[in-house]
Amino acid sequence: MLMNYLLILLVCLVGNQCSETANHPGHLKPFGSSGPYLQIETVNDLPTKIFFSNYVKPKRAVLMKNFVNQFPAFVKWNDQYLNDNSYTSPDYKVLLETSKKETRNQETISLPLHDFLLIYNTSQLYMVNEVPPYIKKDVVLPQPLQCAQAPSVLEETIMWFSSGGTSSVTHTDDYENILCVFDGIKELVLVDYFKHKKAADMIIDQHKGAYSSMDVDKVDYEKFPLIKELEYYRFNLSAGDCLYIPYKWVHQVRSYGRNLAINFWFNYERIFGNDEFGQECSENKLDLSKTLDTLTYGPVEDNFFYNFKIFIMRQVNLGNRKIDQWISLVLGEKELNDEKKELSIEMLNEMFSLMDFDGNGLLSDDEVIDLNENSIEHILGILNEVESIIYEDSDQNEDPEDEDELDEENLREEL
């Protein structure tokens, strides 16, 4: 963090950047309010094969108009219906945030849904919970996730329910995300992470939780000077619409009116190496029988080696298949002396060779799939050694408390 502030100070001193950012029309205004704006692509039909090939693989957002209008939930989910169904499982409690302007350290409480319904219109309470089991029968898997092996990518289905007036932090997601609105309006501000990586990495300054410390209602351009380089997608998501938000895209969300939405979070790497879809998935239509209560899904077992293998798969899916790309991924723009840089690169070459079985300098899907626990443990050991080299005799960053027990969050932050 110290280095981030020193960098900001340096930017201010060189070229009078502070006065430039302080005079920017977006300074101390809501996030994304000053533009410039890009046009979000919009579709009215999106078969599975086209969705994965045209949007998920290249990480392109897309707005899907009128995609949940046929869902039973879209028609049935008034307060009386939700109340009656809640009483079929009276002991089931939903998680409630206690402030409509999100903070990641706010208190949460749990109540039965029928109790929440009594007070949500006159309180700050905001339901953020897995779709309760007694109403999963009303929610259909969205069309793009229905064909062939696609349903197996589903990870979580989170229900967001409030009386409106909510505002999220600026953040990124660990998963691919299809956000569908069943009532009310959501205002979205999106930034393509892969187009604005340097600025996005400065904005998302809270690595644990992948969010920004900025005040979304009054963004300080002096604290986040690179924000002036961003281009935004800004638009409303109306009842019936869905939006695909690619993994890592920066976004901020506001809601208006009685507001009910579901996030369909999915893990593309679950079909890594098996992501080609047949011709039938080029023209599949919505099948209303594929409701959530007929599917088995959920987060995989919390196994660090598996999760790190997923991390490697994700990097390969993002195009990091060559050694120079992995060197850039790990070392980034860190300032190292020649000796440290040479030793780090030598060790990263050794790490890469553990994944590149055929030695052709290009990671294939099969090579990543074939990684076993021993190989991953060896890779982690090398990364720990590289980390030790980078931060040896340095106060630029805090070292992990125990390098032998490097967890996934720390590893993702370092990479």
Coordinates of N, CA and C in Angstrom, one line a residue, residues 18-191:
C18 N -1.8 16.2 -10.4 CA -2.8 16.4 -9.4 C -3.8 17.5 -9.8
S19 N -3.3 18.6 -10.3 CA -4.3 19.6 -10.7 C -5.1 19.2 -11.9
E20 N -4.5 18.3 -12.7 CA -5.3 17.8 -13.9 C -6.4 16.9 -13.4
T21 N -6.1 16.0 -12.4 CA -7.2 15.1 -11.9 C -8.2 15.9 -11.1
A22 N -7.7 16.9 -10.3 CA -8.7 17.6 -9.4 C -9.6 18.4 -10.3
N23 N -9.2 18.8 -11.5 CA -10.1 19.5 -12.4 C -10.9 18.7 -13.3
H24 N -10.8 17.4 -13.2 CA -11.5 16.4 -14.1 C -13.0 16.5 -13.8
P25 N -13.9 16.5 -14.8 CA -15.3 16.6 -14.5 C -15.9 15.5 -13.7
G26 N -15.1 14.3 -13.6 CA -15.6 13.2 -12.7 C -15.1 13.3 -11.3
H27 N -14.2 14.2 -11.0 CA -13.6 14.3 -9.7 C -14.7 14.6 -8.6
L28 N -14.8 13.8 -7.6 CA -15.7 13.9 -6.5 C -17.2 13.8 -6.9
K29 N -17.3 13.1 -8.1 CA -18.7 12.7 -8.6 C -18.9 11.2 -8.5
P30 N -20.1 10.7 -8.8 CA -20.3 9.3 -8.7 C -19.5 8.5 -9.8
F31 N -19.1 7.3 -9.4 CA -18.3 6.5 -10.3 C -18.9 6.3 -11.7
G32 N -18.1 6.7 -12.7 CA -18.6 6.5 -14.1 C -19.5 7.6 -14.6
S33 N -19.6 8.7 -13.8 CA -20.6 9.7 -14.2 C -20.1 10.7 -15.3
S34 N -18.8 10.7 -15.6 CA -18.3 11.6 -16.5 C -18.0 11.1 -17.9
G35 N -18.1 9.7 -18.1 CA -17.8 9.1 -19.4 C -16.3 9.1 -19.6
P36 N -15.8 8.8 -20.8 CA -16.7 8.6 -22.0 C -17.3 7.2 -22.0
Y37 N -18.4 7.1 -22.8 CA -19.2 5.8 -22.7 C -19.1 5.0 -24.0
L38 N -19.2 3.7 -23.8 CA -19.2 2.8 -24.9 C -20.6 2.2 -25.0
Q39 N -21.0 1.7 -26.1 CA -22.3 1.1 -26.3 C -22.3 -0.4 -26.0
I40 N -23.1 -0.9 -25.1 CA -23.2 -2.3 -24.7 C -23.9 -3.1 -25.9
E41 N -23.4 -4.2 -26.2 CA -24.0 -5.0 -27.3 C -25.3 -5.7 -26.7
T42 N -26.3 -5.7 -27.5 CA -27.6 -6.2 -27.0 C -28.1 -7.3 -28.0
V43 N -28.7 -8.4 -27.3 CA -29.2 -9.5 -28.1 C -30.6 -9.8 -27.6
N44 N -31.4 -10.5 -28.4 CA -32.7 -11.0 -28.0 C -32.8 -12.5 -28.0
D45 N -31.7 -13.2 -28.4 CA -31.7 -14.6 -28.4 C -30.2 -15.0 -28.3
L46 N -29.9 -16.0 -27.4 CA -28.4 -16.3 -27.3 C -28.2 -17.8 -27.0
P47 N -28.2 -18.6 -28.0 CA -27.9 -20.1 -27.8 C -26.5 -20.3 -27.1
T48 N -26.4 -21.4 -26.5 CA -25.2 -21.8 -25.7 C -23.9 -21.6 -26.5
K49 N -23.8 -22.2 -27.7 CA -22.5 -22.2 -28.4 C -22.1 -20.8 -28.7
I50 N -23.0 -20.0 -29.2 CA -22.7 -18.6 -29.5 C -22.3 -17.8 -28.3
F51 N -23.0 -18.1 -27.2 CA -22.6 -17.4 -25.9 C -21.2 -17.7 -25.5
F52 N -20.8 -18.9 -25.5 CA -19.5 -19.3 -25.0 C -18.4 -18.8 -26.0
S53 N -18.6 -19.0 -27.3 CA -17.6 -18.7 -28.3 C -17.5 -17.2 -28.5
N54 N -18.6 -16.4 -28.5 CA -18.6 -15.0 -28.9 C -18.4 -14.1 -27.7
Y55 N -18.7 -14.6 -26.5 CA -18.7 -13.7 -25.3 C -17.9 -14.2 -24.1
V56 N -18.0 -15.5 -23.7 CA -17.3 -16.0 -22.6 C -15.8 -16.1 -22.9
K57 N -15.5 -16.7 -24.0 CA -14.0 -16.9 -24.3 C -13.3 -15.6 -24.5
P58 N -13.9 -14.7 -25.3 CA -13.2 -13.4 -25.5 C -13.4 -12.4 -24.4
K59 N -14.2 -12.7 -23.4 CA -14.6 -11.8 -22.2 C -15.2 -10.5 -22.7
R60 N -16.4 -10.7 -23.4 CA -17.1 -9.6 -23.9 C -18.5 -9.5 -23.2
A61 N -18.9 -8.4 -22.6 CA -20.2 -8.3 -22.0 C -21.3 -8.2 -23.0
V62 N -22.5 -8.7 -22.6 CA -23.6 -8.6 -23.5 C -24.9 -8.5 -22.7
L63 N -25.8 -7.6 -23.2 CA -27.1 -7.4 -22.6 C -28.1 -8.2 -23.3
M64 N -28.9 -9.0 -22.5 CA -29.9 -10.0 -23.1 C -31.3 -9.4 -22.7
K65 N -32.0 -9.0 -23.7 CA -33.3 -8.3 -23.5 C -34.4 -9.4 -23.3
N66 N -35.2 -9.2 -22.3 CA -36.5 -10.0 -22.1 C -36.1 -11.5 -22.0
F67 N -35.1 -11.8 -21.2 CA -34.7 -13.2 -21.1 C -35.3 -14.0 -20.0
V68 N -35.9 -13.3 -19.0 CA -36.5 -14.1 -17.9 C -38.0 -13.9 -17.8
N69 N -38.6 -13.2 -18.8 CA -40.1 -12.9 -18.8 C -40.9 -14.2 -18.7
Q70 N -40.4 -15.3 -19.2 CA -41.2 -16.5 -19.2 C -41.0 -17.4 -17.9
F71 N -40.0 -17.0 -17.1 CA -39.7 -17.7 -15.9 C -40.9 -17.6 -14.9
P72 N -41.3 -18.7 -14.2 CA -42.4 -18.6 -13.3 C -42.1 -17.5 -12.2
A73 N -40.9 -17.3 -11.8 CA -40.5 -16.3 -10.8 C -40.9 -14.9 -11.3
F74 N -40.7 -14.6 -12.6 CA -41.0 -13.3 -13.1 C -42.5 -12.9 -12.9
V75 N -43.4 -13.9 -13.0 CA -44.8 -13.7 -12.9 C -45.3 -13.8 -11.4
K76 N -44.7 -14.8 -10.7 CA -45.3 -15.1 -9.4 C -44.7 -14.4 -8.2
W77 N -43.5 -13.9 -8.3 CA -42.8 -13.4 -7.1 C -43.2 -12.1 -6.6
N78 N -44.5 -12.0 -6.2 CA -44.9 -10.8 -5.4 C -44.7 -11.1 -3.9
D79 N -44.9 -10.2 -3.1 CA -44.6 -10.4 -1.7 C -45.5 -11.4 -1.0
Q80 N -46.8 -11.5 -1.4 CA -47.7 -12.5 -0.9 C -47.2 -13.9 -1.2
Y81 N -46.8 -14.1 -2.5 CA -46.4 -15.5 -2.9 C -45.1 -15.9 -2.1
L82 N -44.2 -14.9 -2.0 CA -42.9 -15.3 -1.3 C -43.2 -15.5 0.1
N83 N -44.1 -14.8 0.7 CA -44.4 -15.0 2.1 C -45.0 -16.3 2.3
D84 N -46.0 -16.7 1.5 CA -46.6 -18.0 1.7 C -45.7 -19.2 1.5
N85 N -44.7 -19.1 0.5 CA -43.8 -20.1 0.3 C -42.7 -20.2 1.5
S86 N -42.4 -19.0 2.0 CA -41.5 -19.0 3.1 C -42.0 -19.8 4.3
Y87 N -43.3 -19.8 4.5 CA -43.9 -20.5 5.7 C -43.8 -22.0 5.5
T88 N -43.5 -22.5 4.2 CA -43.4 -23.9 4.0 C -42.0 -24.4 4.6
S89 N -41.1 -23.5 4.8 CA -39.8 -23.8 5.5 C -39.5 -22.7 6.5
P90 N -40.3 -22.7 7.6 CA -40.3 -21.5 8.5 C -39.0 -21.4 9.2
D91 N -38.2 -22.4 9.3 CA -36.9 -22.3 10.0 C -35.7 -21.9 9.1
Y92 N -36.0 -21.8 7.8 CA -35.0 -21.4 6.9 C -34.8 -19.9 7.0
K93 N -33.5 -19.4 7.2 CA -33.3 -18.0 7.3 C -32.4 -17.5 6.2
V94 N -32.6 -16.2 5.8 CA -31.9 -15.6 4.7 C -30.9 -14.6 5.3
L95 N -29.8 -14.4 4.6 CA -28.8 -13.4 5.1 C -29.2 -12.0 4.6
L96 N -29.1 -11.1 5.5 CA -29.5 -9.7 5.2 C -28.4 -8.7 5.6
E97 N -28.0 -7.9 4.6 CA -27.1 -6.8 4.9 C -27.9 -5.7 5.5
T98 N -27.2 -4.9 6.3 CA -27.9 -3.9 7.1 C -27.8 -2.5 6.7
S99 N -27.1 -2.3 5.5 CA -27.0 -1.0 4.9 C -27.1 -1.1 3.4
K100 N -27.9 -0.2 2.8 CA -28.1 -0.3 1.4 C -26.9 0.2 0.6
K101 N -26.1 1.1 1.2 CA -24.9 1.5 0.6 C -23.8 0.5 1.1
E102 N -23.4 -0.4 0.2 CA -22.5 -1.5 0.6 C -21.2 -1.1 1.2
T103 N -20.9 -1.7 2.3 CA -19.5 -1.7 2.8 C -19.2 -3.2 3.2
R104 N -18.0 -3.6 2.9 CA -17.6 -5.0 3.1 C -17.4 -5.4 4.6
N105 N -17.5 -4.4 5.5 CA -17.4 -4.7 6.9 C -18.6 -4.5 7.7
Q106 N -19.8 -4.3 7.0 CA -21.0 -4.0 7.7 C -21.6 -5.3 8.4
E107 N -22.4 -5.1 9.4 CA -23.0 -6.2 10.1 C -24.1 -6.8 9.2
T108 N -24.3 -8.1 9.4 CA -25.4 -8.8 8.7 C -26.2 -9.5 9.8
I109 N -27.4 -9.8 9.4 CA -28.3 -10.5 10.3 C -29.0 -11.6 9.5
S110 N -29.7 -12.5 10.1 CA -30.4 -13.6 9.4 C -31.8 -13.7 10.0
L111 N -32.8 -13.7 9.0 CA -34.2 -13.8 9.4 C -34.9 -14.7 8.4
P112 N -36.0 -15.3 8.8 CA -36.9 -16.0 7.8 C -37.4 -14.9 6.8
L113 N -37.5 -15.4 5.6 CA -37.9 -14.5 4.5 C -39.3 -13.8 4.8
H114 N -40.2 -14.5 5.5 CA -41.5 -13.8 5.8 C -41.3 -12.7 6.8
D115 N -40.3 -12.8 7.7 CA -40.1 -11.6 8.6 C -39.4 -10.5 7.9
F116 N -38.5 -10.8 6.9 CA -37.9 -9.7 6.1 C -39.0 -8.9 5.3
L117 N -39.9 -9.7 4.8 CA -41.0 -9.0 4.0 C -41.8 -8.0 4.8
L118 N -41.9 -8.2 6.1 CA -42.7 -7.3 6.9 C -42.0 -6.0 7.1
I119 N -40.7 -5.9 6.9 CA -40.0 -4.7 7.3 C -39.1 -4.1 6.2
Y120 N -38.9 -4.8 5.0 CA -37.9 -4.4 4.1 C -38.3 -3.0 3.4
N121 N -39.6 -2.7 3.4 CA -39.9 -1.4 2.7 C -39.6 -0.2 3.6
T122 N -39.4 -0.4 4.9 CA -39.2 0.7 5.8 C -37.8 0.6 6.5
S123 N -36.9 -0.2 5.9 CA -35.6 -0.4 6.6 C -34.5 -0.3 5.6
Q124 N -33.3 -0.4 6.1 CA -32.1 -0.5 5.2 C -31.7 -1.9 4.9
L125 N -32.5 -2.9 5.3 CA -32.2 -4.3 5.1 C -32.2 -4.7 3.6
Y126 N -31.3 -5.5 3.2 CA -31.1 -5.9 1.9 C -30.7 -7.4 1.8
M127 N -31.6 -8.2 1.2 CA -31.4 -9.7 1.2 C -30.3 -10.0 0.2
V128 N -29.3 -10.7 0.6 CA -28.2 -11.3 -0.3 C -28.0 -12.7 0.1
N129 N -28.6 -13.6 -0.6 CA -28.7 -15.0 -0.2 C -28.9 -16.0 -1.4
E130 N -28.3 -17.2 -1.2 CA -28.6 -18.2 -2.2 C -30.2 -18.3 -2.4
V131 N -30.6 -18.5 -3.6 CA -32.1 -18.7 -3.8 C -32.6 -19.7 -2.9
P132 N -33.6 -19.4 -2.0 CA -34.1 -20.3 -1.0 C -34.6 -21.6 -1.7
P133 N -34.4 -22.7 -1.1 CA -34.8 -24.0 -1.8 C -36.2 -24.1 -2.1
Y134 N -37.1 -23.5 -1.3 CA -38.6 -23.6 -1.5 C -39.1 -22.8 -2.7
I135 N -38.2 -21.9 -3.3 CA -38.7 -21.2 -4.5 C -37.7 -21.5 -5.7
K136 N -36.8 -22.4 -5.6 CA -36.0 -22.8 -6.8 C -36.8 -23.3 -7.9
K137 N -37.9 -23.9 -7.6 CA -38.8 -24.4 -8.7 C -39.3 -23.3 -9.7
D138 N -39.2 -22.1 -9.2 CA -39.7 -21.0 -10.1 C -38.6 -20.3 -10.9
V139 N -37.3 -20.8 -10.8 CA -36.2 -20.1 -11.5 C -35.6 -21.1 -12.5
V140 N -35.6 -20.7 -13.7 CA -35.1 -21.5 -14.8 C -33.7 -21.1 -15.1
L141 N -32.9 -22.1 -15.5 CA -31.5 -21.8 -15.9 C -31.6 -21.0 -17.2
P142 N -30.8 -19.8 -17.2 CA -30.9 -19.0 -18.4 C -30.5 -19.8 -19.7
Q143 N -31.1 -19.4 -20.8 CA -30.9 -20.1 -22.1 C -29.4 -20.3 -22.4
P144 N -28.5 -19.4 -22.2 CA -27.1 -19.6 -22.6 C -26.4 -20.7 -21.9
L145 N -27.0 -21.1 -20.7 CA -26.3 -22.2 -19.9 C -27.1 -23.5 -20.0
Q146 N -28.0 -23.7 -20.9 CA -28.8 -24.9 -20.9 C -28.3 -26.1 -21.7
C147 N -27.6 -25.9 -22.7 CA -27.3 -26.9 -23.7 C -26.1 -27.8 -23.3
A148 N -26.3 -29.1 -23.6 CA -25.2 -30.1 -23.4 C -24.5 -30.0 -22.1
Q149 N -23.2 -29.8 -22.0 CA -22.4 -29.8 -20.8 C -22.5 -28.4 -20.0
A150 N -23.1 -27.4 -20.6 CA -23.1 -26.1 -20.1 C -23.7 -26.0 -18.7
P151 N -24.8 -26.7 -18.3 CA -25.3 -26.6 -16.9 C -24.3 -26.9 -15.8
S152 N -23.2 -27.7 -16.2 CA -22.3 -28.1 -15.2 C -21.4 -27.0 -14.7
V153 N -21.4 -25.9 -15.4 CA -20.5 -24.7 -15.0 C -21.1 -24.0 -13.8
L154 N -22.4 -24.2 -13.6 CA -23.1 -23.3 -12.6 C -22.5 -23.5 -11.2
E155 N -22.2 -22.4 -10.5 CA -21.6 -22.4 -9.2 C -22.5 -22.0 -8.1
E156 N -23.1 -20.8 -8.2 CA -24.0 -20.3 -7.2 C -25.1 -19.5 -7.8
T157 N -26.3 -19.4 -7.2 CA -27.4 -18.6 -7.6 C -27.8 -17.7 -6.5
I158 N -27.4 -16.4 -6.5 CA -27.5 -15.5 -5.4 C -28.7 -14.5 -5.7
M159 N -29.6 -14.5 -4.7 CA -30.8 -13.6 -4.9 C -30.6 -12.3 -4.1
W160 N -30.9 -11.2 -4.8 CA -30.7 -9.9 -4.3 C -32.1 -9.2 -4.2
F161 N -32.5 -8.8 -3.0 CA -33.9 -8.4 -2.9 C -33.9 -7.2 -1.9
S162 N -34.5 -6.1 -2.3 CA -34.6 -4.9 -1.5 C -35.8 -4.0 -2.0
S163 N -36.0 -2.9 -1.3 CA -37.0 -1.9 -1.7 C -36.4 -0.9 -2.6
G164 N -35.1 -1.1 -3.0 CA -34.5 -0.1 -3.9 C -33.6 0.8 -3.1
G165 N -32.8 1.6 -3.9 CA -32.0 2.6 -3.3 C -30.6 2.0 -2.8
T166 N -30.3 0.8 -3.3 CA -29.0 0.2 -2.9 C -27.9 0.7 -3.8
S167 N -26.7 0.5 -3.3 CA -25.5 1.0 -4.1 C -24.3 0.1 -3.7
S168 N -23.8 -0.7 -4.7 CA -22.7 -1.6 -4.4 C -21.3 -0.8 -4.3
V169 N -20.3 -1.5 -3.8 CA -18.9 -1.0 -4.0 C -18.5 -1.3 -5.4
T170 N -17.5 -0.6 -5.9 CA -16.9 -1.0 -7.1 C -16.0 -2.2 -6.9
H171 N -16.3 -3.2 -7.8 CA -15.7 -4.5 -7.5 C -15.5 -5.4 -8.7
T172 N -14.9 -6.5 -8.6 CA -14.8 -7.5 -9.6 C -15.3 -8.8 -9.0
D173 N -15.7 -9.8 -9.8 CA -16.2 -11.1 -9.4 C -15.1 -12.2 -9.6
D174 N -15.1 -13.2 -8.8 CA -14.2 -14.3 -9.0 C -14.8 -15.3 -10.1
Y175 N -16.0 -15.1 -10.4 CA -16.7 -16.0 -11.4 C -17.2 -15.2 -12.6
E176 N -17.5 -15.9 -13.6 CA -18.4 -15.4 -14.7 C -19.8 -15.1 -14.1
N177 N -20.5 -14.2 -14.6 CA -21.7 -13.8 -14.0 C -22.8 -13.4 -15.0
I178 N -24.0 -14.1 -14.8 CA -25.2 -13.6 -15.6 C -26.1 -13.1 -14.5
L179 N -26.3 -11.8 -14.6 CA -27.2 -11.0 -13.7 C -28.6 -10.8 -14.3
C180 N -29.6 -11.3 -13.7 CA -31.0 -11.2 -14.3 C -31.9 -10.4 -13.3
V181 N -32.7 -9.5 -13.8 CA -33.5 -8.6 -13.0 C -35.0 -9.1 -13.2
F182 N -35.6 -9.4 -12.0 CA -37.0 -9.8 -12.0 C -38.0 -8.7 -11.6
D183 N -37.5 -7.7 -11.0 CA -38.4 -6.6 -10.6 C -37.5 -5.4 -10.4
G184 N -38.0 -4.2 -10.8 CA -37.3 -3.0 -10.6 C -36.3 -2.7 -11.7
I185 N -35.4 -1.8 -11.5 CA -34.3 -1.4 -12.4 C -33.0 -1.4 -11.7
K186 N -32.0 -1.9 -12.4 CA -30.6 -1.7 -11.9 C -29.8 -0.9 -12.9
E187 N -29.0 0.0 -12.3 CA -28.1 0.8 -13.1 C -26.7 0.2 -13.0
L188 N -26.1 -0.1 -14.1 CA -24.8 -0.7 -14.2 C -23.8 0.2 -14.7
V189 N -22.6 0.2 -14.1 CA -21.4 0.9 -14.7 C -20.3 -0.2 -14.8
L190 N -19.9 -0.5 -16.0 CA -18.9 -1.6 -16.3 C -17.6 -1.0 -16.9
V191 N -16.5 -1.6 -16.5 CA -15.2 -1.3 -17.2 C -14.5 -2.6 -17.6

